[in-house]
Amino acid sequence: MPAGLNYRHLHHFWIVAQEGSLAGASRRLGVQHSTLSSQLRSLEAALGGRLLLRRPRGVRLTPRGEVVRGYCDQIFRLGGELLEAAQAQAPAPGRLYLGMLPSVSRSLLHETLRPPLSAEAATRLEVAVGDAGTLCGELIAGRLHAVITDRLPLRAAHGDIHAHLIGQSRIGLYGTRRLAERYRPGYPDSLDGAPLLLPAAGSLREALASWFAEEGIRPRIAAEIDDVPLLKGLAARGQGLAPIGRWLGEDARRRFGLMQVGLVPGVFARLYVLTLGRRVRHPAVQQLIDRGRDRLGGR
């Protein structure tokens, strides 16, 4: 690309070529005739030759000008397509487009979404559930306002994304009454050989694995699941003990009949809201962050 190429001048040349005269282009663009002439001379200097020949009844393109006009047709056609595509993909006003990992608790999501979804807010919510890589890509592309996640993205892959920590909670192991009564005595040594329902991957899984290794505990992995409702459902059927944040302990007891066996020292569940850049642009996203910190912070 020539260093001195001015795209405004290029666009004005394109309009002159369409109109066939400087006078017609001047009226269409709302630009003084003398200003337009000066811009065209600058463009010709940048491109290394004459583009137009003056005639009594207008202008005629030189061979170089014909080539440049051909490029202009492509450049400004693509520019129009780009604008249409960007407008089509941009989130509509009055809507809140969120991404969410399947490992995020729906109960926590309901807690944090109350202000943005109040009757007075008039905000329409759309939630996409997917993996971290896909959702971060959608966030970068401008198709999501924010992503709710319980794990941080890889910085190398998503350097423009900022993580807002909205809460954290100690992790406990929960199970049915029968399993709780069996594994509470002698906890945590009693977990050796105990059936566990664990997340398939992520920081929580790694932290639990480190704790088991430090304590010399070798549990039996009964299932690896990233879907929170499914994990709780299996725990409710007595398939194993599930790691659940204490902020969900009451919900786990009331809805699934699960009881806490014991806490895992130094291991926390965390909830983040990811945005593109540090600044939060959508007011409903800021409400979500503020609500989450009020309700979930420090539990």
XYZ file of N, CA and C in Angstrom, residues 52-231:
540
model
N -7.173 11.608 -14.761
C -8.273 12.249 -15.476
C -7.739 13.201 -16.534
N -8.473 13.311 -17.610
C -8.198 14.318 -18.628
C -9.390 15.255 -18.691
N -9.146 16.549 -18.593
C -10.236 17.522 -18.621
C -10.734 17.691 -20.046
N -12.049 17.738 -20.195
C -12.716 17.968 -21.466
C -13.715 19.108 -21.292
N -14.118 19.755 -22.400
C -15.080 20.861 -22.271
C -16.365 20.449 -21.561
N -16.789 19.195 -21.747
C -18.039 18.743 -21.138
C -17.815 17.699 -20.039
N -16.738 17.833 -19.332
C -16.506 16.905 -18.239
C -15.081 16.391 -18.222
N -14.920 15.151 -17.765
C -13.600 14.539 -17.667
C -13.644 13.152 -18.300
N -12.473 12.679 -18.691
C -12.337 11.322 -19.218
C -11.199 10.644 -18.474
N -11.399 9.377 -18.162
C -10.374 8.641 -17.439
C -9.223 8.273 -18.355
N -8.024 8.404 -17.850
C -6.846 7.903 -18.562
C -6.791 6.379 -18.380
N -5.947 5.678 -19.132
C -5.797 4.230 -18.894
C -5.456 3.919 -17.434
N -4.583 4.747 -16.843
C -4.277 4.558 -15.419
C -5.528 4.790 -14.581
N -6.300 5.802 -14.942
C -7.529 6.086 -14.211
C -8.535 4.955 -14.295
N -8.608 4.283 -15.453
C -9.517 3.139 -15.597
C -9.115 2.004 -14.653
N -7.811 1.774 -14.558
C -7.327 0.726 -13.645
C -7.679 1.077 -12.200
N -7.436 2.346 -11.840
C -7.721 2.774 -10.468
C -9.215 2.682 -10.178
N -10.049 3.052 -11.164
C -11.494 2.954 -10.940
C -11.908 1.497 -10.706
N -11.297 0.570 -11.436
C -11.615 -0.842 -11.228
C -11.321 -1.285 -9.804
N -10.192 -0.830 -9.279
C -9.874 -1.150 -7.882
C -10.854 -0.468 -6.929
N -11.232 0.770 -7.246
C -12.193 1.483 -6.398
C -13.521 0.739 -6.324
N -13.972 0.221 -7.471
C -15.229 -0.536 -7.470
C -15.168 -1.684 -6.474
N -14.034 -2.388 -6.463
C -13.890 -3.521 -5.541
C -13.752 -3.052 -4.092
N -12.926 -2.024 -3.884
C -12.671 -1.541 -2.521
C -13.960 -1.079 -1.853
N -14.741 -0.252 -2.552
C -15.916 0.325 -1.908
C -17.113 -0.624 -1.916
N -17.112 -1.603 -2.822
C -18.125 -2.661 -2.737
C -17.871 -3.505 -1.489
N -16.596 -3.875 -1.280
C -16.256 -4.651 -0.088
C -16.500 -3.853 1.191
N -16.240 -2.535 1.119
C -16.510 -1.700 2.283
C -17.988 -1.703 2.648
N -18.849 -1.655 1.627
C -20.287 -1.726 1.878
C -20.695 -3.060 2.465
N -20.105 -4.148 1.944
C -20.406 -5.479 2.475
C -19.929 -5.610 3.924
N -18.753 -5.033 4.215
C -18.230 -5.062 5.582
C -19.184 -4.361 6.540
N -19.686 -3.197 6.143
C -20.606 -2.446 6.997
C -21.884 -3.234 7.243
N -22.432 -3.843 6.184
C -23.651 -4.648 6.335
C -23.417 -5.831 7.261
N -22.263 -6.501 7.087
C -21.964 -7.672 7.917
C -21.788 -7.281 9.377
N -21.085 -6.159 9.608
C -20.860 -5.707 10.986
C -22.171 -5.330 11.656
N -23.056 -4.650 10.923
C -24.344 -4.262 11.489
C -25.215 -5.474 11.758
N -25.113 -6.483 10.888
C -25.918 -7.698 11.071
C -25.457 -8.495 12.274
N -24.122 -8.476 12.556
C -23.579 -9.293 13.640
C -23.573 -8.574 14.978
N -23.670 -7.264 14.971
C -23.583 -6.516 16.226
C -24.805 -6.781 17.095
N -24.630 -6.942 18.401
C -25.770 -7.136 19.286
C -26.744 -5.965 19.206
N -28.035 -6.271 19.144
C -29.052 -5.242 19.004
C -29.244 -4.492 20.321
N -29.581 -3.170 20.234
C -29.845 -2.410 21.456
C -31.008 -3.032 22.229
N -30.951 -2.961 23.564
C -32.016 -3.520 24.376
C -31.928 -5.012 24.574
N -30.893 -5.634 24.056
C -30.702 -7.069 24.221
C -29.376 -7.328 24.936
N -29.356 -8.415 25.650
C -28.142 -8.823 26.349
C -27.770 -10.217 25.865
N -26.652 -10.298 25.160
C -26.181 -11.571 24.619
C -25.055 -12.087 25.512
N -25.300 -13.208 26.167
C -24.325 -13.790 27.078
C -23.900 -15.165 26.603
N -22.645 -15.489 26.879
C -22.163 -16.850 26.717
C -21.964 -17.460 28.092
N -22.113 -18.772 28.180
C -21.972 -19.432 29.476
C -21.393 -20.823 29.285
N -20.418 -21.168 30.115
C -19.887 -22.524 30.089
C -20.895 -23.477 30.727
N -20.968 -24.715 30.252
C -21.918 -25.674 30.839
C -21.618 -25.995 32.294
N -20.395 -25.731 32.730
C -20.019 -26.021 34.117
C -20.490 -24.956 35.101
N -21.046 -23.840 34.602
C -21.540 -22.777 35.481
C -22.916 -23.163 36.020
N -23.095 -23.008 37.307
C -24.371 -23.346 37.939
C -25.486 -22.422 37.471
N -26.621 -23.013 37.085
C -27.786 -22.212 36.695
C -28.329 -21.423 37.884
N -28.202 -21.969 39.077
C -28.683 -21.256 40.264
C -27.914 -19.954 40.471
N -26.588 -20.010 40.282
C -25.788 -18.790 40.400
C -26.148 -17.805 39.302
N -26.399 -18.328 38.105
C -26.766 -17.461 36.991
C -28.076 -16.743 37.301
N -29.053 -17.441 37.834
C -30.327 -16.813 38.183
C -30.127 -15.709 39.218
N -29.254 -15.952 40.186
C -28.985 -14.947 41.218
C -28.436 -13.660 40.616
N -27.476 -13.803 39.717
C -26.784 -12.624 39.186
C -27.576 -11.917 38.102
N -28.553 -12.589 37.480
C -29.273 -11.993 36.359
C -30.540 -11.254 36.779
N -30.857 -11.216 38.048
C -32.117 -10.597 38.457
C -32.246 -9.127 38.053
N -31.246 -8.253 38.332
C -31.425 -6.846 37.934
C -31.543 -6.650 36.424
N -30.673 -7.248 35.577
C -30.814 -7.027 34.143
C -32.131 -7.534 33.584
N -32.765 -8.513 34.249
C -33.989 -9.104 33.729
C -35.234 -8.633 34.464
N -35.107 -7.613 35.293
C -36.283 -7.107 35.990
C -37.254 -6.505 34.982
N -38.523 -6.401 35.374
C -39.542 -5.884 34.459
C -39.223 -4.461 34.018
N -38.613 -3.686 34.916
C -38.297 -2.296 34.583
C -37.145 -2.188 33.593
N -36.262 -3.185 33.584
C -35.065 -3.097 32.738
C -35.385 -3.241 31.266
N -36.432 -3.990 30.909
C -36.832 -4.211 29.516
C -35.672 -4.711 28.670
N -34.884 -5.607 29.227
C -33.748 -6.186 28.512
C -34.087 -7.607 28.096
N -33.910 -7.891 26.829
C -34.143 -9.251 26.337
C -32.830 -10.020 26.410
N -32.880 -11.180 27.042
C -31.674 -11.980 27.263
C -31.613 -13.144 26.290
N -30.427 -13.361 25.731
C -30.155 -14.560 24.945
C -28.847 -15.153 25.462
N -28.878 -16.446 25.811
C -27.720 -17.123 26.389
C -27.278 -18.250 25.472
N -25.995 -18.257 25.136
C -25.396 -19.337 24.346
C -24.496 -20.155 25.262
N -24.709 -21.457 25.290
C -23.884 -22.352 26.098
C -22.883 -23.038 25.182
N -21.614 -23.009 25.551
C -20.595 -23.621 24.704
C -19.262 -23.720 25.413
N -18.251 -24.162 24.664
C -16.915 -24.284 25.245
C -16.238 -22.917 25.286
N -15.193 -22.807 26.098
C -14.535 -21.524 26.336
C -13.959 -20.925 25.060
N -13.316 -21.745 24.227
C -12.706 -21.226 23.008
C -13.720 -20.616 22.067
N -14.841 -21.305 21.863
C -15.881 -20.806 20.967
C -16.503 -19.525 21.501
N -16.829 -19.509 22.781
C -17.486 -18.336 23.360
C -16.570 -17.122 23.382
N -15.287 -17.324 23.670
C -14.342 -16.202 23.645
C -14.189 -15.663 22.227
N -14.214 -16.551 21.244
C -14.174 -16.111 19.853
C -15.385 -15.268 19.494
N -16.574 -15.667 19.971
C -17.793 -14.895 19.733
C -17.733 -13.546 20.443
N -17.132 -13.517 21.626
C -16.978 -12.260 22.364
C -16.069 -11.303 21.606
N -14.952 -11.807 21.111
C -14.009 -10.976 20.355
C -14.646 -10.466 19.066
N -15.491 -11.298 18.437
C -16.146 -10.916 17.183
C -17.291 -9.932 17.397
N -17.649 -9.649 18.650
C -18.709 -8.695 18.926
C -20.100 -9.277 18.929
N -20.214 -10.604 18.906
C -21.538 -11.230 18.895
C -22.053 -11.567 20.292
N -21.219 -11.372 21.301
C -21.631 -11.531 22.692
C -21.206 -10.296 23.478
N -22.008 -9.923 24.460
C -21.627 -8.816 25.337
C -20.686 -9.275 26.446
N -20.851 -10.507 26.903
C -20.034 -11.021 28.006
C -20.142 -12.536 28.044
N -19.201 -13.153 28.749
C -19.202 -14.603 28.948
C -19.098 -14.873 30.444
N -19.959 -15.740 30.947
C -19.921 -16.142 32.355
C -19.213 -17.485 32.445
N -18.178 -17.538 33.268
C -17.347 -18.733 33.305
C -16.832 -18.992 34.718
N -16.515 -20.244 34.988
C -15.905 -20.590 36.271
C -14.423 -20.882 36.126
N -13.860 -20.548 34.959
C -12.429 -20.755 34.742
C -11.908 -19.646 33.837
N -10.655 -19.294 33.995
C -10.053 -18.228 33.205
C -9.621 -18.748 31.841
N -9.757 -17.915 30.783
C -9.269 -18.327 29.467
C -7.754 -18.240 29.410
N -7.172 -18.912 28.437
C -5.730 -18.825 28.234
C -5.390 -17.434 27.738
N -4.497 -16.737 28.441
C -4.154 -15.364 28.065
C -3.535 -15.283 26.677
N -2.724 -16.268 26.327
C -2.045 -16.228 25.028
C -3.045 -16.242 23.893
N -4.144 -16.971 24.080
C -5.127 -17.103 23.008
C -6.132 -15.960 23.014
N -6.387 -15.343 24.177
C -7.439 -14.341 24.284
C -6.925 -13.128 25.050
N -5.888 -12.484 24.523
C -5.234 -11.394 25.224
C -6.085 -10.157 25.414
N -7.136 -9.949 24.572
C -7.960 -8.753 24.679
C -9.097 -8.915 25.678
N -9.247 -10.086 26.249
C -10.367 -10.361 27.144
C -9.972 -10.078 28.589
N -10.865 -9.375 29.298
C -10.625 -9.069 30.713
C -11.589 -9.872 31.570
N -11.075 -10.465 32.649
C -11.887 -11.277 33.556
C -12.237 -10.469 34.801
N -13.533 -10.329 35.081
C -14.015 -9.654 36.287
C -14.428 -10.738 37.284
N -13.689 -10.876 38.376
C -14.050 -11.848 39.408
C -15.254 -11.313 40.179
N -16.349 -12.069 40.199
C -17.538 -11.576 40.896
C -17.824 -12.342 42.180
N -17.136 -13.452 42.402
C -17.345 -14.152 43.661
C -16.541 -15.425 43.750
N -16.339 -15.886 44.970
C -15.672 -17.161 45.176
C -16.244 -17.834 46.418
N -16.138 -19.137 46.459
C -16.711 -19.900 47.555
C -15.851 -21.118 47.836
N -15.768 -21.493 49.105
C -15.052 -22.719 49.455
C -15.789 -23.919 48.871
N -15.017 -24.933 48.528
C -15.568 -26.152 47.941
C -15.802 -27.192 49.037
N -16.962 -27.820 48.965
C -17.258 -28.947 49.835
C -17.615 -30.156 48.992
N -17.483 -31.339 49.564
C -17.911 -32.569 48.899
C -19.285 -32.943 49.435
N -20.234 -33.168 48.521
C -21.623 -33.418 48.887
C -22.084 -34.763 48.336
N -22.973 -35.393 49.085
C -23.539 -36.660 48.649
C -24.861 -36.932 49.330
N -25.457 -38.082 49.031
C -26.700 -38.474 49.688
C -26.453 -38.696 51.182
N -27.536 -38.788 51.937
C -27.405 -39.019 53.374
C -26.600 -40.286 53.646
N -26.875 -41.339 52.856
C -26.172 -42.609 53.067
C -24.677 -42.441 52.875
N -24.274 -41.764 51.789
C -22.844 -41.576 51.533
C -22.227 -40.613 52.545
N -22.980 -39.572 52.929
C -22.452 -38.615 53.908
C -22.177 -39.307 55.242
N -23.110 -40.139 55.675
C -22.905 -40.849 56.945
C -21.749 -41.835 56.867
N -21.505 -42.334 55.661
C -20.406 -43.300 55.496
C -19.051 -42.621 55.500
N -18.938 -41.457 54.831
C -17.612 -40.866 54.614
C -17.284 -39.699 55.542
N -18.226 -39.218 56.339
C -17.896 -38.150 57.290
C -16.908 -38.618 58.363
N -17.137 -39.762 58.985
C -16.176 -40.210 60.006
C -14.785 -40.420 59.403
N -13.785 -39.812 60.011
C -12.420 -39.963 59.524
C -12.084 -39.134 58.301
N -12.976 -38.165 57.963
C -12.714 -37.299 56.801
C -11.427 -36.494 57.049
N -10.519 -36.308 56.093
C -10.631 -36.701 54.687
C -10.036 -38.071 54.350
N -9.395 -38.736 55.327
C -8.796 -40.041 55.017
C -9.842 -41.035 54.527
N -11.089 -40.837 54.955
C -12.158 -41.752 54.554
C -12.436 -41.709 53.056
N -11.920 -40.679 52.377
C -12.167 -40.541 50.935
C -11.339 -41.514 50.106
N -10.385 -42.176 50.712
C -9.571 -43.138 49.964
C -10.487 -44.251 49.441
N -10.582 -44.339 48.112
C -11.456 -45.329 47.486
C -12.895 -44.892 47.333
N -13.248 -43.681 47.812
C -14.630 -43.205 47.719
C -14.967 -42.827 46.280
N -16.212 -43.055 45.834
C -16.605 -42.681 44.470
C -16.787 -41.167 44.359
N -16.112 -40.560 43.392
C -16.214 -39.112 43.208
C -16.739 -38.792 41.818
N -17.523 -37.734 41.743
C -18.020 -37.174 40.485
C -17.287 -35.854 40.285
N -16.415 -35.786 39.289
C -15.524 -34.637 39.137
C -15.723 -33.952 37.795
N -15.399 -32.636 37.734
C -15.374 -31.969 36.431
C -14.301 -32.589 35.552
N -14.552 -32.604 34.240
C -13.627 -33.271 33.322
C -12.288 -32.557 33.232
N -12.299 -31.236 33.366
C -11.055 -30.468 33.229
C -11.236 -29.127 33.921
N -10.167 -28.326 33.923
C -10.249 -26.989 34.477
C -9.526 -26.845 35.800
N -9.546 -25.602 36.317
C -8.783 -25.276 37.521
C -9.295 -26.019 38.752
N -10.611 -26.227 38.854
C -11.151 -26.942 40.012
C -10.672 -28.384 40.020
N -10.699 -29.019 38.864
C -10.231 -30.405 38.789
C -8.758 -30.486 39.185
N -7.954 -29.545 38.693
C -6.522 -29.544 39.009
C -6.284 -29.305 40.505
N -7.055 -28.387 41.104
C -6.891 -28.097 42.534
C -7.273 -29.304 43.386
N -8.342 -29.994 43.008
C -8.746 -31.188 43.748
C -7.702 -32.288 43.630
N -7.161 -32.463 42.416
C -6.134 -33.486 42.210
C -4.905 -33.198 43.073
N -4.529 -31.900 43.167
C -3.375 -31.530 44.001
C -3.643 -31.825 45.468
N -4.864 -31.528 45.929
C -5.204 -31.781 47.333
C -5.194 -33.276 47.649
N -5.759 -34.070 46.739
C -5.747 -35.521 46.949
C -4.306 -36.034 47.055
N -3.433 -35.523 46.163
C -2.036 -35.970 46.174
C -1.345 -35.572 47.479
N -1.595 -34.331 47.942
C -0.980 -33.870 49.192
C -1.433 -34.704 50.388
N -2.698 -35.108 50.376
C -3.251 -35.873 51.498
C -3.009 -37.376 51.355
N -2.456 -37.780 50.211
C -2.242 -39.205 49.980
C -3.534 -39.979 49.792
N -4.547 -39.309 49.238
C -5.868 -39.921 49.042
C -6.001 -40.383 47.595
N -6.517 -41.571 47.406
C -6.753 -42.104 46.066
C -8.234 -42.462 45.925
N -9.049 -41.481 45.569
C -10.474 -41.773 45.402
C -10.719 -42.545 44.103
N -11.910 -43.075 43.984
C -12.309 -43.744 42.739
C -13.130 -42.750 41.923
N -12.675 -42.462 40.707
C -13.393 -41.512 39.855
C -14.564 -42.248 39.209
N -15.768 -41.950 39.683
C -16.960 -42.622 39.162
C -17.445 -42.003 37.859
N -17.209 -40.696 37.672
C -17.644 -40.019 36.439
C -16.916 -38.695 36.324
N -16.728 -38.254 35.087
C -16.136 -36.941 34.793
C -17.161 -36.158 33.984
N -17.664 -35.072 34.552
C -18.804 -34.360 33.972
C -18.585 -32.858 34.114
N -18.830 -32.107 33.031
C -18.768 -30.655 33.104
C -20.150 -30.027 33.245
N -21.195 -30.793 33.019
C -22.556 -30.278 33.114
C -23.021 -30.330 34.569
N -23.250 -29.160 35.167
C -23.563 -29.087 36.599
C -24.864 -29.795 36.966
N -25.979 -29.571 36.251
C -27.207 -30.286 36.619
C -27.051 -31.804 36.551
N -26.332 -32.299 35.544
C -26.125 -33.740 35.441
C -25.278 -34.245 36.602
N -24.239 -33.488 36.969
C -23.388 -33.885 38.088
C -24.202 -33.976 39.382
